[in-house]
Short mmCIF file of C-alpha atoms in Angstrom, two decimals:
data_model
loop_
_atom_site.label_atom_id
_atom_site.label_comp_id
_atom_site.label_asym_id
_atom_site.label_seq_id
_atom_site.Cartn_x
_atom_site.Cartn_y
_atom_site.Cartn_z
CA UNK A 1 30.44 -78.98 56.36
CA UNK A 2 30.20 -81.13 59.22
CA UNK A 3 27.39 -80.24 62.12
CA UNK A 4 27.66 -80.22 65.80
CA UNK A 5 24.43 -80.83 67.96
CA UNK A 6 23.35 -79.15 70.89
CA UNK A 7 20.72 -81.80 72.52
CA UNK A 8 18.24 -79.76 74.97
CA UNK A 9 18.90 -80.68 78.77
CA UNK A 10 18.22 -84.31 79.79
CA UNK A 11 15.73 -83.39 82.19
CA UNK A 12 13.58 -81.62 79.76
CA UNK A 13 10.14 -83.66 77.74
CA UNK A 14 11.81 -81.76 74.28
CA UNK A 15 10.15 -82.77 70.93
CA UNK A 16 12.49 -84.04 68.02
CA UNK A 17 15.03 -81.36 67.89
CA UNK A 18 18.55 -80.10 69.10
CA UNK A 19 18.42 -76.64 70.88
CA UNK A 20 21.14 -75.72 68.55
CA UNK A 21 22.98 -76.77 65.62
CA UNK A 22 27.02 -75.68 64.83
CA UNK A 23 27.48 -75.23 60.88
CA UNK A 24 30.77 -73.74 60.24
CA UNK A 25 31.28 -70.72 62.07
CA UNK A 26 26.71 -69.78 62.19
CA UNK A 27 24.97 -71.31 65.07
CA UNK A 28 21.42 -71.83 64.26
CA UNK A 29 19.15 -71.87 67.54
CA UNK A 30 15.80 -73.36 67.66
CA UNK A 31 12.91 -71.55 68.82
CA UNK A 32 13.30 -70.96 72.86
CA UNK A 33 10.36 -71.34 75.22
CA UNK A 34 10.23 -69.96 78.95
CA UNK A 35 10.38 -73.28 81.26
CA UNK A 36 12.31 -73.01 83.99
CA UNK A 37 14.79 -75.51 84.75
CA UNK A 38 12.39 -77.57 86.83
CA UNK A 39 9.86 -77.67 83.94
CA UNK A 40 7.07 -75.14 84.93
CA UNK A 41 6.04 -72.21 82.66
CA UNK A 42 4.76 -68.86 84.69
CA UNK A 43 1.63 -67.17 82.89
CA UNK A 44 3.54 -64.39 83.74
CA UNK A 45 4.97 -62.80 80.66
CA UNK A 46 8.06 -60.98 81.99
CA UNK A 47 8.89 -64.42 83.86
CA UNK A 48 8.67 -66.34 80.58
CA UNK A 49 10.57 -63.99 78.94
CA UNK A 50 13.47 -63.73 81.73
CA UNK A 51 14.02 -67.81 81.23
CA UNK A 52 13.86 -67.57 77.28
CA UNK A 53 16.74 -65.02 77.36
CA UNK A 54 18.65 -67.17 80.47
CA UNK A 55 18.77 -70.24 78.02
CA UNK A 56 19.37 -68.88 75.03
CA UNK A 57 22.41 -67.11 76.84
CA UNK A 58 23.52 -70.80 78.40
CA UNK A 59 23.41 -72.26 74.49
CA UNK A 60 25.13 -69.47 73.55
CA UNK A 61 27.77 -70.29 75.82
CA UNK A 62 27.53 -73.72 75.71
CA UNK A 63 28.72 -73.34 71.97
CA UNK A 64 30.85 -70.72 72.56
CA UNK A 65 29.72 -67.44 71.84
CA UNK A 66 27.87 -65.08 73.33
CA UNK A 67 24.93 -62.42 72.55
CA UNK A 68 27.31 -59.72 71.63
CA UNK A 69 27.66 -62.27 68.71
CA UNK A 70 24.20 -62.49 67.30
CA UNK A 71 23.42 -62.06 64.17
CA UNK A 72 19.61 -62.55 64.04
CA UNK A 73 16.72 -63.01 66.19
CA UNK A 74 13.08 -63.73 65.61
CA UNK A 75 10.70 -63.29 68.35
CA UNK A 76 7.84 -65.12 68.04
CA UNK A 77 4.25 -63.94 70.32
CA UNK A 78 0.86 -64.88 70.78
CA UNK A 79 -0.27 -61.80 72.06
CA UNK A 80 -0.28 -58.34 70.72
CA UNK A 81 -0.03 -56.50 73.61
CA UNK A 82 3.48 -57.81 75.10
CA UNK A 83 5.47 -56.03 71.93
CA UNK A 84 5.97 -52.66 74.25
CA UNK A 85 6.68 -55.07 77.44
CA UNK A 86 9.25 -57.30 75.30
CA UNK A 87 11.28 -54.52 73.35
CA UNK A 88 11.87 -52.96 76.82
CA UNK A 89 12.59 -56.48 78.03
CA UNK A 90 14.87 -57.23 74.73
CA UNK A 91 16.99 -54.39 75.23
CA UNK A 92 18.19 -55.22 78.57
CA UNK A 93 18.22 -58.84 77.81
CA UNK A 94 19.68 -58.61 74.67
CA UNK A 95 22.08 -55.21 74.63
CA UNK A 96 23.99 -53.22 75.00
CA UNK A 97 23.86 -52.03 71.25
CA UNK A 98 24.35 -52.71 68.51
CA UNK A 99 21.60 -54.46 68.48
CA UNK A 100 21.36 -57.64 65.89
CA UNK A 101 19.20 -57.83 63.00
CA UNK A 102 15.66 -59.00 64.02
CA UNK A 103 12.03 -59.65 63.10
CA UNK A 104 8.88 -59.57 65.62
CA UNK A 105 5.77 -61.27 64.82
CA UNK A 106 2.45 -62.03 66.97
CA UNK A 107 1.04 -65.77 65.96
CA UNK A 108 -1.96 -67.56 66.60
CA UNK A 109 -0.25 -69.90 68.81
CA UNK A 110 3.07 -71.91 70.37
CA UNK A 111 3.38 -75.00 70.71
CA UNK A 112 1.90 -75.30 74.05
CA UNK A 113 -0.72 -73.14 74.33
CA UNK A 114 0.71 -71.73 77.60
CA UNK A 115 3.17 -70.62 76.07
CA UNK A 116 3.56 -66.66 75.25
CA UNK A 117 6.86 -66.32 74.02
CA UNK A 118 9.78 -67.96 72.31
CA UNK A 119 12.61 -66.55 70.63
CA UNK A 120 15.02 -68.21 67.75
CA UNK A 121 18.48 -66.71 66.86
CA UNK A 122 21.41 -67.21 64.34
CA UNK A 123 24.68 -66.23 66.00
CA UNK A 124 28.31 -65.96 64.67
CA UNK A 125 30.73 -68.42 66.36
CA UNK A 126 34.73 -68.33 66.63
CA UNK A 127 36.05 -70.87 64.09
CA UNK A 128 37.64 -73.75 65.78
CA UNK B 1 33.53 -63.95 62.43
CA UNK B 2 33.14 -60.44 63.39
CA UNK B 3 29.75 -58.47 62.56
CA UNK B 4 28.81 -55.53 61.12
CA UNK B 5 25.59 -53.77 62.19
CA UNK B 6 23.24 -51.86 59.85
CA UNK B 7 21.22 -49.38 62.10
CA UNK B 8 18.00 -47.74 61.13
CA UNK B 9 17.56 -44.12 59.38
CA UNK B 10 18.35 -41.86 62.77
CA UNK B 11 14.68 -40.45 62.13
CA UNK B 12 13.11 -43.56 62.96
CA UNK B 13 11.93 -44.33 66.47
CA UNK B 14 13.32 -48.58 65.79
CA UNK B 15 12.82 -50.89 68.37
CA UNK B 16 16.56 -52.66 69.45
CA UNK B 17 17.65 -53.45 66.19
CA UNK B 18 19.70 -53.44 63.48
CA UNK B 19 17.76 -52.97 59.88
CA UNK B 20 20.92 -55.65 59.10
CA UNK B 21 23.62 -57.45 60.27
CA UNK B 22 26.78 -59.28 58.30
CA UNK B 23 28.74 -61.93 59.31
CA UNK B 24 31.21 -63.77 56.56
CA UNK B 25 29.78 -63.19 53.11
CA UNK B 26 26.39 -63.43 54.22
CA UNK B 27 23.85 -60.57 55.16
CA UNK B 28 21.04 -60.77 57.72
CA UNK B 29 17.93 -58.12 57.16
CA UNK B 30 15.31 -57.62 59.49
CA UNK B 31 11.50 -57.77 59.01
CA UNK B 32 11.35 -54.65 57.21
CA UNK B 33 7.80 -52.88 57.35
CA UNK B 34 6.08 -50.37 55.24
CA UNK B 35 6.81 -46.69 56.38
CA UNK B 36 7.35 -44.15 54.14
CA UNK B 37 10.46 -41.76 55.00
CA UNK B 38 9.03 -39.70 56.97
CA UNK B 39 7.82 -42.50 59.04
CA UNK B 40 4.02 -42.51 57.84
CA UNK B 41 2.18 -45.88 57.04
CA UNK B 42 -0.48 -45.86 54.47
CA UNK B 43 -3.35 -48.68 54.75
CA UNK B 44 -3.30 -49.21 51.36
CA UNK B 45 -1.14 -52.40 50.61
CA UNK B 46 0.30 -52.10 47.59
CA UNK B 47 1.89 -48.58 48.92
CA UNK B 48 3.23 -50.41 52.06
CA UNK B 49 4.54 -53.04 49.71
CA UNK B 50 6.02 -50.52 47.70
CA UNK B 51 8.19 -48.40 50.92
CA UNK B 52 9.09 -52.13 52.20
CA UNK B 53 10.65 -53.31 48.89
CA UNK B 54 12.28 -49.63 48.58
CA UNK B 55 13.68 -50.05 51.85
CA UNK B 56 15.08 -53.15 51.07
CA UNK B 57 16.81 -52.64 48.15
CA UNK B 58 18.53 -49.35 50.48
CA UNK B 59 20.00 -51.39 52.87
CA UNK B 60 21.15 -54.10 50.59
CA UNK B 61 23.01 -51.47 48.49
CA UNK B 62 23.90 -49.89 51.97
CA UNK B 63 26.05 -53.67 52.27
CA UNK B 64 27.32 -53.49 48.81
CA UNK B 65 24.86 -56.47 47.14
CA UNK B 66 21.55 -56.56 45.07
CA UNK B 67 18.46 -58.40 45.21
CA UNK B 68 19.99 -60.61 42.66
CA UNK B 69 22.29 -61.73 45.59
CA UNK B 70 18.98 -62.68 47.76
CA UNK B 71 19.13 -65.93 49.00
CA UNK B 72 15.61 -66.63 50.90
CA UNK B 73 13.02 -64.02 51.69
CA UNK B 74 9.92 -64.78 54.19
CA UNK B 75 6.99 -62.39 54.10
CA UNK B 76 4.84 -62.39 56.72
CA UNK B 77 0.84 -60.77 55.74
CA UNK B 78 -1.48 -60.09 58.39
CA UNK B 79 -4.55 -60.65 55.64
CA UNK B 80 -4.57 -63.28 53.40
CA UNK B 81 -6.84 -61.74 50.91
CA UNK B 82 -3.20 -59.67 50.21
CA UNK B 83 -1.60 -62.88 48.93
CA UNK B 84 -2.35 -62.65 45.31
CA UNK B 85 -1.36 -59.01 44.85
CA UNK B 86 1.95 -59.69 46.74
CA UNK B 87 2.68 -62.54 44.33
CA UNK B 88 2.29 -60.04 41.67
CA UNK B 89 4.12 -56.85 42.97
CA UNK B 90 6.81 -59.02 44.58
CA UNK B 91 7.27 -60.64 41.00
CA UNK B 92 7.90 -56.95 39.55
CA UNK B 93 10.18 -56.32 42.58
CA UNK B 94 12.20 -59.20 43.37
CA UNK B 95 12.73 -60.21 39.83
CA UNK B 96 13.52 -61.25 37.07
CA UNK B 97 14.25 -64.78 37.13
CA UNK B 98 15.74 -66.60 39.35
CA UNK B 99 13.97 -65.88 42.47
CA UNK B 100 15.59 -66.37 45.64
CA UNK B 101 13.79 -69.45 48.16
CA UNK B 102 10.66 -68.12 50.07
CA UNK B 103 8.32 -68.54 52.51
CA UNK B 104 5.04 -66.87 53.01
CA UNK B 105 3.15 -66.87 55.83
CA UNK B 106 -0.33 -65.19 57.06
CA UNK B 107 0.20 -64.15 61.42
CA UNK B 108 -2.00 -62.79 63.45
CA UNK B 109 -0.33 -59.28 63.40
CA UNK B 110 2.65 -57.63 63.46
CA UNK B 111 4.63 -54.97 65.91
CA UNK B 112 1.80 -52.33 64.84
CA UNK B 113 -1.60 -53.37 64.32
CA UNK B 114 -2.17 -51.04 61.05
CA UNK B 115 0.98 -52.88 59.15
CA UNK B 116 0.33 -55.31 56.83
CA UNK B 117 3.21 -56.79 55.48
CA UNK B 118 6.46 -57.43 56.58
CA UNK B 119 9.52 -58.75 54.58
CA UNK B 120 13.07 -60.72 55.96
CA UNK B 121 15.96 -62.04 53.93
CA UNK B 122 18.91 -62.95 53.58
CA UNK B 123 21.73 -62.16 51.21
CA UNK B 124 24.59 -63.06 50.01
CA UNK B 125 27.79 -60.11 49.95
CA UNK B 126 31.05 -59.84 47.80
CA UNK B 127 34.03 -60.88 49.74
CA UNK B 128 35.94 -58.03 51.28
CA UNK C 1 29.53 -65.85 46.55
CA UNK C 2 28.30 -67.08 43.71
CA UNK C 3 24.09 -68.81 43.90
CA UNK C 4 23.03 -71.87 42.53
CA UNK C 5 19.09 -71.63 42.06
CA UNK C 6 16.93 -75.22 42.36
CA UNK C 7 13.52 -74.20 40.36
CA UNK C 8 10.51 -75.69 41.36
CA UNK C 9 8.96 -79.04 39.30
CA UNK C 10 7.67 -77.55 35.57
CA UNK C 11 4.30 -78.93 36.03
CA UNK C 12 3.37 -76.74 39.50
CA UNK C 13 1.90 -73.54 38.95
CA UNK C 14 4.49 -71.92 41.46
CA UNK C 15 4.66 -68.22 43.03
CA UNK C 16 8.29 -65.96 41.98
CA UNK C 17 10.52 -68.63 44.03
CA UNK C 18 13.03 -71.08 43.95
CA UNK C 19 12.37 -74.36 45.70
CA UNK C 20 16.18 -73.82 47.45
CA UNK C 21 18.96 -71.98 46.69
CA UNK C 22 22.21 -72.58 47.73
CA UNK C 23 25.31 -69.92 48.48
CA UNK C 24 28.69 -70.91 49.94
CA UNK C 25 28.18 -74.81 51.63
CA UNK C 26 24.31 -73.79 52.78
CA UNK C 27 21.38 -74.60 51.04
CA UNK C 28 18.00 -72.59 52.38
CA UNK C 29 15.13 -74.16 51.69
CA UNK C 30 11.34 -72.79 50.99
CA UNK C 31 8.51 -73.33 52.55
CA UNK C 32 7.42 -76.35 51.24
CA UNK C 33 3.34 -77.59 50.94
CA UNK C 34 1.82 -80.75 51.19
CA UNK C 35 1.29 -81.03 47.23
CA UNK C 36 1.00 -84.35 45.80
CA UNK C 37 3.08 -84.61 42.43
CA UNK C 38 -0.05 -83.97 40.30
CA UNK C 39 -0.89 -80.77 42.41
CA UNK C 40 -3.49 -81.94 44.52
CA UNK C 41 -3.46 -81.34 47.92
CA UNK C 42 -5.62 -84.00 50.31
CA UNK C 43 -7.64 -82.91 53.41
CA UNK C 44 -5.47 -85.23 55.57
CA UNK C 45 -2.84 -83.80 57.06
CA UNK C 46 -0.98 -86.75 57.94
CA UNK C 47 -1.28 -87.12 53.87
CA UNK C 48 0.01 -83.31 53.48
CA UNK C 49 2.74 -84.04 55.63
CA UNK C 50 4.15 -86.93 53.91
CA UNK C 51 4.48 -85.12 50.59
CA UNK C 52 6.55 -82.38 52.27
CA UNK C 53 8.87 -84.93 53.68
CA UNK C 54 9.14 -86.48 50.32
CA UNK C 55 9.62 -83.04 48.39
CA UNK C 56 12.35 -81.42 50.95
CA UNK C 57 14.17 -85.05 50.47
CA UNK C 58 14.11 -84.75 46.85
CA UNK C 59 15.19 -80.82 46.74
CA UNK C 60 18.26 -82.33 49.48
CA UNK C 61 19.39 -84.58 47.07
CA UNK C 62 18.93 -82.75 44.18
CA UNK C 63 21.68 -80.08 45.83
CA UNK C 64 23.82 -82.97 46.84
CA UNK C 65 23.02 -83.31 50.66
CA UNK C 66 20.40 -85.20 52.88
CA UNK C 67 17.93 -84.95 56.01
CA UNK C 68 21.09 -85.89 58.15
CA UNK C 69 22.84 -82.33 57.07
CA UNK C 70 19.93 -80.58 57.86
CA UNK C 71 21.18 -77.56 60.82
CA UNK C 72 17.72 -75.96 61.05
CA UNK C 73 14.21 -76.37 60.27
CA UNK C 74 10.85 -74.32 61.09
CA UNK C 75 7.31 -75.86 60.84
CA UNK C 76 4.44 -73.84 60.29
CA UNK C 77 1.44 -75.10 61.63
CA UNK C 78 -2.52 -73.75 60.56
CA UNK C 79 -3.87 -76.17 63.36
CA UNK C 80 -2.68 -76.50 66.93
CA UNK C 81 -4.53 -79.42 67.25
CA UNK C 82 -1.66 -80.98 64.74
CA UNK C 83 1.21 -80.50 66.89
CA UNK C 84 1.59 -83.78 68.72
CA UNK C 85 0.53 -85.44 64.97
CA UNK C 86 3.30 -83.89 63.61
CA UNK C 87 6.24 -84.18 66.43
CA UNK C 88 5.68 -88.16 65.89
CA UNK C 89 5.19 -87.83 61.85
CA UNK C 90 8.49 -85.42 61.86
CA UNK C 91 10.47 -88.05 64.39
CA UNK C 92 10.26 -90.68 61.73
CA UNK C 93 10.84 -89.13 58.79
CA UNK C 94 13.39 -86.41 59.49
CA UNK C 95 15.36 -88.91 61.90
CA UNK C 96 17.11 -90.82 63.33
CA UNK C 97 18.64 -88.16 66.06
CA UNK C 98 20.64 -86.38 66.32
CA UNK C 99 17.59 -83.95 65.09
CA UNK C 100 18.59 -80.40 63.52
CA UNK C 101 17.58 -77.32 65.48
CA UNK C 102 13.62 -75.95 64.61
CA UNK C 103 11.01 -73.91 65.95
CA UNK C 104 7.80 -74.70 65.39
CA UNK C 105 4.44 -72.56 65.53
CA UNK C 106 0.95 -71.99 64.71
CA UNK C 107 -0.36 -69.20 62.61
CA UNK C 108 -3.47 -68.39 60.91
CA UNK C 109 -2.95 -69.02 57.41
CA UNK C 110 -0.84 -70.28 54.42
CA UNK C 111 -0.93 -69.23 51.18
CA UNK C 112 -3.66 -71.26 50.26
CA UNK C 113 -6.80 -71.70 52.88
CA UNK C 114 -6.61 -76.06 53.10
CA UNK C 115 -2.76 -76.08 53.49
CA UNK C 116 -2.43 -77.74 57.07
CA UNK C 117 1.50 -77.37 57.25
CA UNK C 118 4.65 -75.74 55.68
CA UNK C 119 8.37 -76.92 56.32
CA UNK C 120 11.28 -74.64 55.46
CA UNK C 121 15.00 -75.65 56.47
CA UNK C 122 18.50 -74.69 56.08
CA UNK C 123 21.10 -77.71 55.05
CA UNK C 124 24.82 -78.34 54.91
CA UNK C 125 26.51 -79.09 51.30
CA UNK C 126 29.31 -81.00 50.78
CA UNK C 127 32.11 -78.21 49.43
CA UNK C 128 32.29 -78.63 45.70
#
């Protein structure tokens, strides 16, 4: 099946990667960090986490679907003690239900060690 | 494609998820952790193992498929001293032969500190 | 729909898992060490690195499909000190752009205690 590339903004210092990638009717979405558009990243973890969900929701458009339309997400933290803060976070963000299929884990670290959050997804698009 | 959400047992307190999601022939399945059914967690890991891989095999019957069907599984420890036995028990409950593609990885915790092993996958379903 | 198992080499002493397996026109891919073809694994990870890149090409073509079909790829990292390593390493060898979608993070252990890095992806296969 042929693939259709989402590059990440042209403003943005990304590493070697697409923020999302079209196979079929699936839209794999690459692991979302909480810059704002100008580049910054808040140590706040609410802040972080209100940018991760505004670009995911801008890919998701971008490709033309929407978060009613995921299928799975996989939230990725470095600290234990934002899972209460992000579930309550997650189901504003992320709702209303039914919710998609998703796994949480806290790791030792992102990418940038500033960073406290990012969040990956899989999400059904309409076929063509 | 239109989805179809799994929710957890109504007896569970879940975070905003589904336990699974479908879209198209394939099925999506959450990090499933060890609780028992009457949402108890034991600290001994070969019993947490044991509820996890139960649970599993529920909710992939619950979407009409088998763990023959599984496509790639990623468990996620929180001690790496667990790796061996997981091998082993996973061997026993996965199998037999083929095995579906896996990763395995050792975080720094998961949702609840006193869980020790979490398992994803995702399957593939008969065509409606 | 049917799956089409890849196995890993005979001569590795490999855990219950397929190296890929494939189901419809996607092929998901294990985690994949740094092994070299007679099982040793160096201290380097530049070293490590190269024999993933080497081993996920071979499992591509051995299913029929390439680095440029890859839609999604996750890099697990036991060192944050190798991220900016690996972002040039990955460039080169999983290029040239457009790149597939990934997430990449740092947690605190792999299966075995000297593996510096893991690579697991999802690919697009030609229809049969």
């Amino acid at each position: 099946m042929p693939l259709t590339h989402f590059p990440p903004p042209p403003n943005i210092k990304a590493p070697p990667l697409s923020y999302a990638t079209r196979v079929g009717d699936l839209l794999f979405v690459s692991g979302i960090p909480g810059f704002d558009d100008t580049g910054q990243l808040s140590d706040d973890f609410a802040t972080q986490f209100g940018f991760v969900a505004a670009t995911i929701k801008r890919i998701l458009k971008d490709a033309g679907t929407d978060v009613a339309h995921l299928v799975k997400v996989n939230v990725l933290l470095t600290r234990a003690a934002d899972v209460a803060t992000m579930n309550a976070l997650y189901a504003d963000a992320f709702g209303p239900p039914p919710y998609p299929a998703r796994t949480t884990c806290v790791i030792a670290q992102l990418p940038d060690p500033r960073m406290l959050i990012e969040i990956e997804c899989v999400a059904s698009v309409a076929s063509a």
